[in-house]
Amino acid sequence: MKSRRTFHIVVLLAMLFSLAAAAVQAAPAQPQPENPTSAILGPFTSDPVYPTVWNGDLRDLPQANEADGQTGDAPEIAPARLTPVEMAAINAKAAQRVGTVQSQWAGEDPAPPPIENFAGMQFSANGAGWPPDTNGDVGPNHYIQTVNTSVGIYSKTGTPLSVVTFNTFFQGPSGTPCDTSNDGDPVVLYDAAVDRWIVTDFAWFNFNTGPYYQCIAVSQTGDPVAGGWYFYAMQANTGVFAGDNFNDYPKLGVWPDGYYMSANMFEAVGDGFGVRLWGINKIPLLSGGPLEEVHFDLCLDGSCGSFLPSNLRGPAPPAGAPNYFGTISAPDGFDIYEFHADFATPANSTLTGPVTVPIAPFVGYNDEIPQPGVGTGLDSLSFRPMMQLQYRNMGSYESLWATHTVDEEGLAVARWYEMRDPGGSPTLFQQGSLNPGDGVNRWMASIAADQDGNAAIGYSVANSTVYPGIRYQGRLNGEAPGQMPQTEQVLVNGTGSQNGISRWGDYSAMSVDPTDDCTFWYTQEYYTTTGSNWQTRIGSFKFPSCGETKGTITGRVVNAVTNDGVADAPVTIASVVESSVTVMTDANGYYSIDVLPDTYNVTAGPLLPGYPTPNGANGQVVAASSTTTVPDIPLSPVPNLVYDANTVDDNGPGGNGNGYPEPGESGVQVFVNLLNNGADTSTGVSAVLSSPTSGVSVTQDTSTYPDIPAGAVRDNNTPYVISLDPLMPCGTILDFQLDV
């Protein structure tokens, strides 16, 4: 079979040729320095902390922002404090930018539309600084959102039940800054296993001198409004951080035995840095007992960045499983540590790691994200992992889901990962980027997975023509890896820009409703009018198939000529009444996907370049609540020839034998290698070589090629022959064209 192609070939004349060839050759791969393993100090403990027990109703407290003396978190308004590793990433300029990772939109159907979509808190009524640090979580009957620096409790249809400042919310402990001087970086989580809420932020009386506290509130019951709370004040700057190191960017995770927390321990005045990881015994907190913790300190040498503890969603991990802490290690790793807290004998607690999971190379986004109509750009907090590090036990496997922002083609792009077997041999199962090539920045993301293993990711969007808004997308478990085929859906479009302040985020929150373990809830900031009055939004959505009885469609895609299985072929299973999913075949051509009982059209391909024509199964496929096997779907293979390389032979009578074409040489033989990267043998290949370069004569311009099997490279049967004018200047670029 013949394939007509035109190839562009460039050769340089002798003197410049040798220099240019050296210049364009890929530099030998340099060994990457290993990520330094920071000394792990600990385990350490501190004295038990006893709570203030509060049995009141939050609705009886002053609601909204009632000027209670709260001044907010001044360091939040200043530039973000970056870890030494993050500073190094910022200093890695755009010259290091890398390409995209599975960035294409593979699906045709948008993610499900919002079910609930209502306003959260805003700066003018509830805020005390920038950014808002928007986050939230959902329980059986409530959604709680926290911002800098207020707590909003809503019904699941959006009715505000109680909205108070943190200083109003924390009814003690008396004499600590948690009672009267809360400063931000809030986190709220719902613990489904025990039906309790946890709300936390940091606090101090004097930022420059401390002491610095982590304020932790645990609900007495599952009712966060009227059920009462236990309020704790845990001093964070103890031990090796007993000076002016404050607990910045604290993040919390729920685990069966406790609550695990990380914080960047910056010096308030100075450049000192470290990381502290805590395990907090859950059981005493549930009845108002003492807060008992064990912690480890690491990265005092500045060798790592921010950490996230794993946050349990759905079924519990195997008994005795440690909590997993994760951090990004540039340029191509995700580090996992295992924290086993022995609360009975704290000295037996362990923190081991890291195990580095290789990920695609990346660089941080170093620029500010543009907005319409203002000169202020927005921070991306690129490189820092975004809350939460979601853990899922799917029964047959365990997953950790993570996301952060990278630079792809000059855009801030949310990169996401699914890592499996965290407690055994952690591996990267899939990774992807949110970059469809439309020039829109997508960042400050949060990702989670439901009971079926479907994933959803929410994020901010903006560019010079798109106001900061909120969008989300997702994937069904089993769809093409590395992609979000359930394409982008709008939660709310922005209609204004943030002016005069660059801080954005610093995070958002995607969570899963414990009632059905299917409905996603997302909260993020945006703007309705240009200025400084940030708004927040709370929305929910659900994949229709989640939690439903399903059938399985399975089959095989084969080469129509050889009947061999075709690997990595896209297979689209399209419902006649609902949406479609796309899966990829395995190495042997097999595919399988769980779907709702329905009637489907099943189509394989195209898979370029070897299988350009899609083909469908004969007739519609009816899937019941069992396994339906589809007959083999054949794809017709075609060859596809591409230029591979060329060599020059000037050892004949008219050449000088140095292997380079030079002015005045004649009878120079040229061999052009062709690669068949298609799926069928290319036969009867004949090609014609020509050159538009003045002074180049092609004296033998036609040659045949042997048959070129799929995947093979072949030279021309007889050499092309060229001659060069003696008056051609050295360094002339010789331009050739090969018509096949």
XYZ file of C-alpha atoms in Angstrom:
740
model
C 0.000 0.000 0.000
C 1.368 3.387 -0.939
C 1.253 6.395 1.334
C 1.878 9.838 -0.185
C 3.837 12.107 2.116
C 6.153 15.110 1.818
C 9.044 15.458 4.258
C 11.232 18.466 4.961
C 14.924 17.640 5.435
C 17.671 20.062 6.440
C 21.416 19.519 5.993
C 24.180 22.058 6.717
C 27.359 22.628 4.798
C 30.615 21.424 6.253
C 32.215 24.016 8.539
C 29.031 25.259 10.141
C 27.513 21.800 9.939
C 29.839 20.346 12.521
C 29.256 23.215 14.918
C 25.501 23.287 14.433
C 25.190 19.569 14.836
C 26.920 19.814 18.167
C 24.645 22.653 19.197
C 21.375 20.899 18.483
C 22.288 17.517 19.845
C 20.455 16.760 23.049
C 22.771 17.261 25.971
C 23.618 14.038 27.783
C 21.138 13.364 30.540
C 22.590 14.628 33.783
C 21.815 12.632 36.891
C 19.255 14.479 38.973
C 20.383 15.096 42.522
C 18.469 12.950 44.923
C 16.004 14.775 47.095
C 17.835 15.207 50.363
C 16.359 13.118 53.126
C 15.728 15.509 55.976
C 16.416 14.288 59.474
C 13.225 13.222 61.235
C 13.164 14.286 64.872
C 10.835 12.637 67.348
C 8.478 11.334 68.437
C 7.684 14.122 70.878
C 4.654 14.831 73.019
C 3.329 17.782 74.969
C 1.248 18.126 78.092
C -2.431 17.268 77.734
C -4.682 20.173 76.783
C -8.111 20.412 78.391
C -11.069 22.007 76.645
C -13.635 24.623 77.351
C -16.941 22.775 77.260
C -19.686 24.835 75.656
C -23.268 23.624 75.643
C -24.889 26.573 73.908
C -26.622 27.177 70.608
C -24.616 29.070 67.997
C -27.754 30.912 66.905
C -27.749 32.704 70.255
C -24.356 34.283 69.539
C -23.889 37.549 67.592
C -24.233 36.638 63.942
C -22.039 37.715 61.000
C -19.277 40.302 61.359
C -20.250 42.453 64.316
C -16.949 44.337 64.813
C -15.849 42.264 67.791
C -12.314 43.575 67.639
C -11.132 40.935 65.239
C -8.461 42.419 63.006
C -7.767 39.393 60.891
C -4.540 37.797 59.872
C -2.103 40.504 58.787
C 0.445 38.015 57.417
C -2.278 36.716 55.126
C -2.508 40.107 53.466
C 1.267 40.211 52.976
C 2.948 38.064 50.302
C 2.540 34.346 50.922
C 5.230 32.721 53.060
C 6.987 30.197 50.837
C 9.062 27.254 51.979
C 12.707 27.136 50.836
C 11.813 24.458 48.298
C 8.960 26.597 46.974
C 11.268 29.608 46.723
C 13.683 27.507 44.683
C 10.804 26.521 42.415
C 9.817 30.165 41.937
C 13.409 30.966 40.981
C 13.293 28.266 38.300
C 12.233 30.602 35.510
C 10.088 29.943 32.490
C 13.005 28.576 30.473
C 12.382 25.298 32.257
C 8.783 24.977 31.154
C 7.736 21.494 30.171
C 4.975 20.205 27.924
C 1.478 19.164 28.786
C 0.485 15.882 30.414
C -2.675 14.247 29.039
C -4.251 17.670 28.725
C -6.739 17.086 25.951
C -10.475 16.949 26.607
C -11.309 13.391 25.644
C -15.053 13.406 26.240
C -18.021 15.013 24.580
C -20.320 15.252 27.599
C -20.098 17.903 30.309
C -19.936 16.935 33.951
C -23.327 16.851 35.684
C -24.856 20.285 36.339
C -25.078 21.622 39.889
C -27.777 20.246 42.155
C -27.336 22.915 44.820
C -25.650 26.214 44.004
C -25.828 28.937 46.648
C -23.869 31.860 48.026
C -21.405 31.336 50.831
C -19.729 34.018 52.918
C -18.230 37.224 51.531
C -15.594 39.708 52.629
C -17.873 42.661 53.365
C -19.981 40.687 55.859
C -17.675 37.963 57.099
C -14.094 38.564 56.014
C -10.963 39.812 57.723
C -8.338 39.669 55.007
C -7.177 38.319 51.693
C -7.252 35.605 50.581
C -10.363 34.048 52.147
C -8.841 30.552 52.494
C -12.208 29.174 51.414
C -12.963 25.627 52.457
C -15.846 23.537 53.693
C -17.230 20.085 54.307
C -20.580 18.355 54.268
C -22.388 16.167 56.788
C -25.749 14.406 56.873
C -27.728 17.603 57.464
C -25.340 20.550 57.237
C -22.664 22.197 55.175
C -20.030 24.148 57.122
C -17.871 26.701 55.355
C -14.931 28.525 56.915
C -13.114 31.604 55.640
C -10.733 34.176 57.071
C -12.129 34.509 59.654
C -15.708 33.306 60.064
C -17.638 30.051 60.351
C -20.828 29.617 58.334
C -23.225 26.728 58.945
C -25.862 26.112 56.268
C -28.647 23.693 55.596
C -27.911 21.524 52.580
C -30.283 23.650 50.536
C -28.389 26.847 51.329
C -30.242 28.356 54.283
C -27.784 30.090 56.655
C -28.289 28.632 60.144
C -25.413 30.364 61.917
C -22.678 32.654 60.589
C -20.250 33.894 63.248
C -16.677 35.113 63.412
C -14.027 32.756 64.755
C -13.619 34.967 67.827
C -17.328 34.581 68.498
C -17.353 30.876 67.661
C -14.491 29.940 70.012
C -15.897 30.240 73.529
C -12.499 29.671 75.115
C -10.197 28.479 76.408
C -10.011 31.663 78.430
C -6.675 33.446 78.453
C -5.524 31.957 75.153
C -5.559 33.702 71.773
C -8.069 31.085 70.606
C -10.635 32.857 72.775
C -10.156 36.368 71.422
C -7.485 36.568 68.706
C -8.098 34.017 65.968
C -6.029 34.779 62.894
C -7.036 32.484 60.052
C -5.951 29.586 57.852
C -9.137 27.740 58.831
C -10.024 24.140 58.058
C -13.300 22.317 58.675
C -13.821 18.558 58.337
C -16.653 16.152 59.025
C -15.738 12.801 60.590
C -18.380 10.401 59.286
C -17.213 7.450 61.389
C -18.139 9.215 64.647
C -20.590 11.877 63.363
C -18.519 14.831 64.569
C -17.291 18.130 63.154
C -13.769 19.526 63.543
C -13.031 23.222 63.007
C -9.528 24.634 63.374
C -7.452 27.763 62.760
C -4.337 29.409 64.193
C -4.084 32.246 66.723
C -1.623 34.490 68.585
C -1.600 37.720 70.543
C 1.599 39.084 69.008
C 2.730 37.824 65.615
C 6.390 38.744 66.115
C 6.830 37.049 69.476
C 4.079 34.444 69.896
C 3.241 32.123 71.496
C 1.440 30.521 68.541
C -1.575 28.276 68.931
C -3.661 25.886 66.910
C -7.294 26.274 67.911
C -9.289 23.053 67.577
C -13.048 22.732 68.043
C -14.782 19.342 68.156
C -18.571 19.138 68.105
C -20.200 17.274 70.974
C -22.732 15.690 68.608
C -23.522 15.599 64.922
C -25.502 18.835 65.313
C -23.006 21.681 64.854
C -25.586 24.385 65.605
C -27.247 23.337 68.859
C -25.304 20.272 69.940
C -22.445 22.001 71.771
C -18.682 22.098 71.239
C -15.375 21.322 72.912
C -12.818 24.092 72.369
C -9.072 23.356 72.628
C -5.991 25.610 72.408
C -2.823 23.668 71.505
C 0.453 25.587 71.581
C 2.356 24.866 68.368
C 5.766 26.485 68.937
C 7.268 23.981 71.353
C 10.431 21.879 71.361
C 12.791 22.683 68.495
C 10.339 25.386 67.402
C 10.058 26.973 70.847
C 11.177 30.390 69.601
C 9.179 32.485 67.171
C 8.279 29.706 64.726
C 4.599 29.977 63.881
C 2.363 27.239 62.491
C 1.569 28.485 58.985
C -0.708 26.729 56.479
C -1.983 24.061 58.911
C -3.863 21.225 57.221
C -5.940 18.520 58.867
C -6.955 14.989 57.911
C -9.475 12.547 59.391
C -8.266 9.010 60.123
C -9.808 6.107 62.084
C -7.598 6.547 65.148
C -7.070 10.291 65.163
C -6.799 13.629 63.461
C -3.521 14.236 61.684
C -2.153 17.678 60.980
C 0.747 19.384 59.212
C 2.100 22.928 59.437
C 4.967 24.927 57.986
C 6.926 26.229 60.972
C 8.282 29.560 59.745
C 10.169 31.987 61.908
C 7.941 35.012 62.324
C 11.025 37.229 62.112
C 13.820 35.576 60.136
C 14.307 32.813 57.618
C 14.123 29.730 59.815
C 11.868 26.929 58.627
C 10.771 23.428 59.410
C 7.735 21.174 59.233
C 5.785 19.649 62.097
C 3.466 16.677 61.683
C 0.980 15.857 64.448
C -1.143 12.888 65.334
C -3.988 13.796 67.716
C -5.802 11.057 69.616
C -9.422 11.176 68.503
C -11.076 9.140 71.241
C -10.699 11.531 74.223
C -11.865 14.485 72.131
C -15.248 12.905 71.486
C -16.210 13.180 75.149
C -14.378 16.379 76.049
C -11.310 14.642 77.394
C -7.757 15.948 77.094
C -6.120 16.613 73.755
C -3.244 14.135 73.546
C -0.824 14.465 70.674
C 2.406 13.030 69.315
C 4.468 14.871 66.732
C 7.552 14.716 64.549
C 9.705 17.575 63.273
C 11.565 17.512 59.971
C 12.892 19.613 57.133
C 14.802 21.969 59.416
C 17.360 22.039 56.587
C 14.739 23.465 54.220
C 14.783 20.341 52.065
C 11.037 19.897 51.638
C 7.862 21.849 51.105
C 4.331 21.803 52.470
C 2.802 18.507 53.601
C -0.770 17.238 53.528
C -2.141 14.452 55.753
C -4.372 11.895 54.104
C -8.081 12.507 54.644
C -10.370 9.490 54.807
C -13.477 9.353 52.621
C -15.703 6.292 52.636
C -14.692 2.856 53.961
C -11.894 2.679 56.507
C -8.378 1.630 55.527
C -7.062 -1.778 56.615
C -6.791 -2.101 60.386
C -3.677 -0.449 61.748
C -2.889 1.446 58.550
C -0.786 4.553 59.166
C -1.817 7.995 58.069
C -0.092 9.005 54.842
C 1.508 12.425 54.532
C 2.326 13.676 51.053
C 4.492 16.448 49.650
C 5.662 17.469 46.185
C 9.358 16.972 45.418
C 10.538 18.813 42.316
C 11.059 18.199 39.539
C 9.307 14.862 39.209
C 8.305 13.251 42.479
C 5.513 12.930 45.022
C 6.886 11.906 48.422
C 4.805 9.747 50.768
C 5.529 9.356 54.491
C 3.825 6.916 56.870
C 2.856 8.227 60.312
C 1.922 5.541 62.832
C 0.798 7.135 66.073
C 0.842 4.907 69.150
C -1.293 6.939 71.517
C -0.998 4.343 74.295
C 2.812 4.431 74.173
C 3.786 7.565 72.245
C 7.472 6.632 72.259
C 6.584 3.755 69.933
C 5.170 6.111 67.297
C 6.976 6.160 63.957
C 7.315 8.406 60.926
C 8.951 6.651 57.990
C 9.746 7.745 54.458
C 9.815 9.191 52.052
C 8.835 6.804 49.308
C 9.028 8.854 46.126
C 6.384 8.179 43.491
C 7.726 9.329 40.091
C 5.443 11.816 38.350
C 5.767 13.733 35.087
C 8.378 16.518 35.294
C 6.979 19.945 36.047
C 7.949 23.486 36.908
C 6.035 25.960 38.989
C 3.963 28.772 37.522
C 6.065 31.825 38.339
C 3.881 34.604 36.966
C 0.758 36.282 38.286
C -2.518 35.252 36.670
C -4.057 38.113 34.646
C -7.606 39.395 35.055
C -9.808 41.635 32.916
C -9.611 45.367 33.423
C -7.044 45.583 36.223
C -3.273 45.513 36.491
C -3.303 43.203 39.503
C -2.396 39.576 38.859
C -3.362 36.665 41.108
C -1.079 34.293 43.013
C -1.213 30.638 42.012
C 0.624 29.062 44.982
C 2.085 26.817 42.324
C 3.974 23.746 43.514
C 2.151 23.577 46.866
C -0.161 20.529 47.166
C -3.771 21.608 47.519
C -6.041 20.230 50.233
C -7.130 17.550 50.697
C -4.923 14.506 50.093
C -7.980 12.312 49.687
C -7.784 8.627 50.631
C -10.156 5.999 49.211
C -10.358 2.302 50.030
C -12.063 0.713 47.016
C -11.811 -2.808 48.409
C -9.585 -4.221 45.690
C -7.210 -1.261 45.881
C -6.454 1.911 47.848
C -5.923 5.345 46.310
C -4.557 8.743 47.205
C -5.779 11.678 45.103
C -3.719 14.867 44.933
C -3.496 18.084 42.919
C -1.261 21.133 42.554
C -0.611 23.872 39.996
C 2.115 23.724 37.341
C 3.247 25.797 34.375
C 2.228 24.374 31.014
C 2.859 26.501 27.945
C 2.841 29.665 30.043
C -0.465 28.903 31.770
C -1.263 28.047 35.366
C -2.645 24.522 35.050
C -4.054 22.189 37.696
C -2.181 18.868 37.589
C -3.767 15.882 39.341
C -2.650 12.404 40.377
C -4.084 9.093 41.504
C -1.559 6.997 43.416
C -2.368 3.444 44.430
C -1.173 1.024 47.110
C 0.122 3.747 49.450
C 0.767 1.293 52.264
C 2.593 -1.227 50.080
C 4.508 -0.174 46.986
C 3.046 3.215 46.091
C 2.719 3.696 42.342
C 1.335 6.349 40.049
C -1.810 4.924 38.483
C -2.677 7.997 36.416
C -1.998 11.707 36.107
C -3.482 14.510 34.053
C -3.593 18.254 33.494
C -6.479 20.662 32.958
C -5.303 22.425 29.824
C -7.566 22.216 26.764
C -5.542 24.868 24.950
C -8.048 27.710 25.314
C -5.643 30.075 27.079
C -7.566 30.010 30.376
C -5.671 29.509 33.644
C -7.063 26.758 35.875
C -5.613 26.634 39.373
C -6.217 26.495 43.137
C -7.903 23.115 42.696
C -9.251 20.441 45.002
C -9.993 16.833 44.046
C -11.984 13.967 45.582
C -13.388 10.546 44.635
C -16.789 8.972 45.334
C -17.711 5.409 46.327
C -17.468 4.202 42.719
C -13.992 5.664 42.277
C -15.287 8.476 40.075
C -13.290 11.663 40.570
C -14.214 15.343 40.472
C -11.952 18.376 40.548
C -12.962 21.994 41.153
C -10.837 25.071 40.539
C -10.567 28.782 39.786
C -10.435 30.091 36.209
C -9.211 33.446 34.875
C -7.268 35.189 32.137
C -7.169 38.663 30.624
C -10.698 38.249 29.235
C -12.216 35.763 31.711
C -13.159 37.090 35.150
C -12.189 34.854 38.088
C -14.878 32.183 38.286
C -15.464 28.633 39.495
C -15.644 25.487 37.376
C -15.356 21.733 37.798
C -15.066 18.544 35.774
C -14.621 14.837 36.405
C -14.088 11.291 35.281
C -15.905 8.001 35.726
C -13.886 5.130 37.104
C -12.572 3.085 34.189
C -12.520 5.932 31.675
C -9.402 6.745 29.699
C -6.616 7.231 32.262
C -5.096 10.649 32.723
C -8.154 12.472 31.406
C -11.326 14.096 32.691
C -13.814 13.012 29.994
C -16.761 14.423 31.958
C -15.837 17.850 30.691
C -15.932 21.290 32.215
C -19.049 22.589 33.942
C -19.559 26.087 35.351
C -20.493 26.489 38.996
C -20.508 30.284 38.704
C -19.026 32.751 36.237
C -17.171 35.700 37.681
C -18.246 39.206 36.678
C -15.495 41.203 38.368
C -11.759 41.190 39.107
C -9.829 41.457 42.365
C -8.099 44.823 42.347
C -5.002 45.872 44.274
C -4.401 42.540 46.030
C -2.711 39.527 44.473
C -3.409 36.902 47.156
C -5.907 34.268 45.980
C -7.079 31.027 47.535
C -5.025 29.926 49.453
C -7.051 26.768 48.922
C -10.520 25.424 48.175
C -12.370 22.232 49.075
C -13.959 19.359 47.169
C -15.739 16.913 49.471
C -18.157 13.989 49.211
C -21.516 13.765 50.961
C -21.411 10.973 53.575
C -25.155 10.415 53.178
C -24.816 8.751 49.780
C -21.015 8.782 49.355
C -21.702 10.030 45.831
C -22.615 13.718 45.837
C -19.670 16.075 45.466
C -19.668 19.457 47.209
C -17.293 22.231 46.190
C -16.557 25.698 47.555
C -14.264 28.393 46.138
C -13.974 32.188 45.861
C -14.875 34.486 42.958
C -15.890 38.106 42.264
C -19.166 39.689 41.174
C -17.817 43.249 40.865
C -14.284 44.553 40.470
C -12.771 45.538 43.808
C -11.767 43.731 46.986
C -15.070 42.231 48.157
C -14.491 38.544 47.514
C -17.505 36.247 47.262
C -17.694 32.503 47.814
C -19.934 29.840 46.316
C -21.067 26.422 47.511
C -22.334 23.848 45.031
C -23.040 20.146 44.676
C -23.330 17.651 41.829
C -23.418 13.897 41.328
C -22.602 11.385 38.624
C -25.914 9.593 37.900
C -24.349 6.131 37.904
C -22.782 6.438 41.358
C -24.115 3.904 43.827
C -26.503 2.356 41.303
C -26.694 -1.277 40.197
C -24.622 -1.600 37.064
C -23.913 -3.971 34.267
C -20.571 -4.564 32.624
C -19.816 -4.090 28.945
C -16.669 -5.849 27.863
C -15.059 -6.671 24.555
C -11.968 -6.549 22.400
C -10.663 -4.312 19.626
C -8.599 -6.106 16.981
C -6.509 -5.393 13.918
C -8.763 -6.267 10.962
C -5.843 -7.867 9.081
C -3.962 -9.778 11.785
C -6.740 -10.175 14.369
C -4.236 -9.113 17.035
C -5.545 -6.985 19.873
C -5.122 -3.230 19.456
C -3.679 -1.575 22.563
C -4.641 1.899 23.790
C -7.606 2.195 21.431
C -10.371 4.526 22.622
C -13.753 2.843 22.963
C -16.795 5.070 23.378
C -19.875 3.592 25.023
C -22.720 6.015 24.301
C -26.138 5.645 25.881
C -29.048 6.349 23.568
C -30.702 8.470 26.275
C -27.934 9.575 28.627
C -24.256 10.438 28.192
C -21.175 8.573 27.037
C -17.984 7.226 28.549
C -14.673 6.533 26.871
C -12.331 3.757 27.960
C -8.984 2.571 26.622
C -8.083 -0.965 25.630
C -5.347 -2.781 27.521
C -2.159 -4.217 26.051
C -4.125 -7.116 24.521
C -6.969 -5.022 23.139
C -9.530 -5.749 25.853
C -11.780 -3.172 27.508
C -14.373 -3.252 30.262
C -16.603 -0.643 31.873
C -19.443 -0.716 34.396
C -22.547 1.121 33.168
C -26.160 1.594 34.127
C -28.578 -0.855 32.475
C -29.453 0.747 29.146
C -28.980 0.491 25.396
C -25.609 1.629 24.062
C -23.734 2.282 20.854
C -20.164 1.010 21.136
C -17.539 2.552 18.851
C -13.793 1.925 18.722
C -11.214 4.353 17.357
C -9.909 6.369 15.763
C -6.398 5.609 16.989
C -3.970 7.719 15.018
C -1.936 7.255 12.996
C -2.407 3.527 12.416
C -6.186 3.275 12.674
C -7.714 6.533 11.392
C -11.218 5.192 10.762
C -13.516 4.388 13.711
C -15.727 1.332 13.653
C -18.741 0.376 15.719
C -20.114 -2.850 17.078
C -22.781 -4.455 14.937
C -26.075 -3.194 16.296
C -26.839 -1.616 19.623
C -25.659 -3.233 22.832
C -28.195 -3.813 25.589
C -26.529 -3.856 29.008
C -28.358 -5.485 31.900
C -27.242 -5.864 35.515
C -24.718 -8.508 34.502
C -21.854 -8.837 32.044
C -22.507 -8.172 28.361
C -19.764 -9.208 25.966
C -19.505 -7.278 22.723
C -18.206 -9.113 19.619
C -14.719 -8.115 18.528
C -14.573 -4.710 16.845
C -12.082 -4.704 13.943
C -10.137 -1.583 13.023
C -8.633 -1.317 9.554
C -4.883 -0.710 9.764
C -3.000 1.679 7.489
C 0.700 2.452 7.142
C 2.015 5.886 7.999
C 5.486 6.954 6.922
C 7.459 9.652 8.730
C 10.987 10.946 8.321
C 13.409 9.283 10.725
C 17.007 10.316 9.882
C 19.468 10.860 7.054
C 23.095 10.005 6.385
C 25.614 11.379 3.884
C 28.337 9.401 2.065
C 30.954 11.520 0.254
C 33.588 8.813 -0.163
C 33.118 8.694 -3.957
C 35.429 10.243 -6.556
C 33.832 13.686 -6.291
C 33.858 13.886 -2.498
C 36.482 14.435 0.174
C 35.416 11.632 2.510
C 34.884 13.698 5.664
C 31.192 12.818 5.961
C 29.965 16.391 5.434
C 28.712 18.002 2.224
C 31.081 20.804 1.179
C 31.130 23.328 -1.680
C 32.379 21.798 -4.926
C 31.681 18.185 -3.987
C 29.844 15.990 -6.462
C 28.449 12.494 -6.436
C 27.516 12.816 -2.747
C 25.175 9.995 -1.779
C 22.237 10.695 0.534
C 20.251 8.052 2.409
C 16.918 9.012 3.955
C 15.437 6.694 6.588
C 11.668 6.346 6.749
C 9.807 5.081 9.811
C 6.438 3.389 9.499
C 4.618 4.370 12.679
C 1.323 3.100 11.338
C -0.274 -0.307 11.799
C 0.154 -1.988 8.389
C 3.095 -2.724 6.095
C 3.878 0.008 3.590
C 4.579 -1.529 0.166
C 5.622 -0.222 -3.221
C 7.262 2.874 -1.770
C 8.994 5.206 -4.210
C 10.249 8.681 -3.326
C 11.618 11.747 -5.110
C 14.202 14.050 -3.516
C 14.379 17.732 -4.468
C 16.021 20.878 -3.124
C 14.994 24.543 -3.411
C 18.449 25.661 -2.201
C 20.428 27.561 -4.829
C 23.612 25.731 -5.804
C 22.316 22.250 -5.002
C 21.781 19.817 -7.856
C 20.010 16.516 -7.286
C 21.486 14.311 -9.985
C 19.758 11.122 -8.833
C 16.402 12.104 -7.406
C 14.333 8.913 -7.387
C 14.629 5.763 -5.338
C 12.461 2.910 -4.206
C 12.261 1.495 -0.700
C 11.802 -2.057 0.494
C 8.544 -2.953 2.166
C 8.407 -1.223 5.552
C 6.567 -3.211 8.232
C 4.716 -1.393 10.975
C 7.203 -0.079 13.504
C 10.216 -0.576 11.219
C 12.755 1.849 9.693
C 14.165 1.366 6.184
C 16.709 3.139 3.925
C 16.227 3.871 0.246
C 17.287 0.968 -2.024
C 19.548 3.168 -4.139
C 21.155 6.391 -2.923
C 20.004 9.832 -3.864
C 22.928 11.749 -5.373
C 23.637 15.481 -5.037
C 26.302 17.932 -6.212
C 27.194 21.319 -4.690
C 28.303 24.496 -6.466
C 31.923 25.436 -5.574
C 30.854 29.044 -4.915
C 28.350 28.171 -2.179
C 29.393 29.768 1.130
C 30.147 27.455 4.019
C 27.325 27.381 6.515
C 24.553 27.476 3.938
C 21.501 25.567 5.082
C 20.691 22.851 2.572
C 16.949 22.452 2.328
C 15.535 19.204 0.898
C 12.071 17.861 0.284
C 11.179 14.197 -0.065
C 7.938 13.326 -1.841
C 6.842 9.765 -1.085
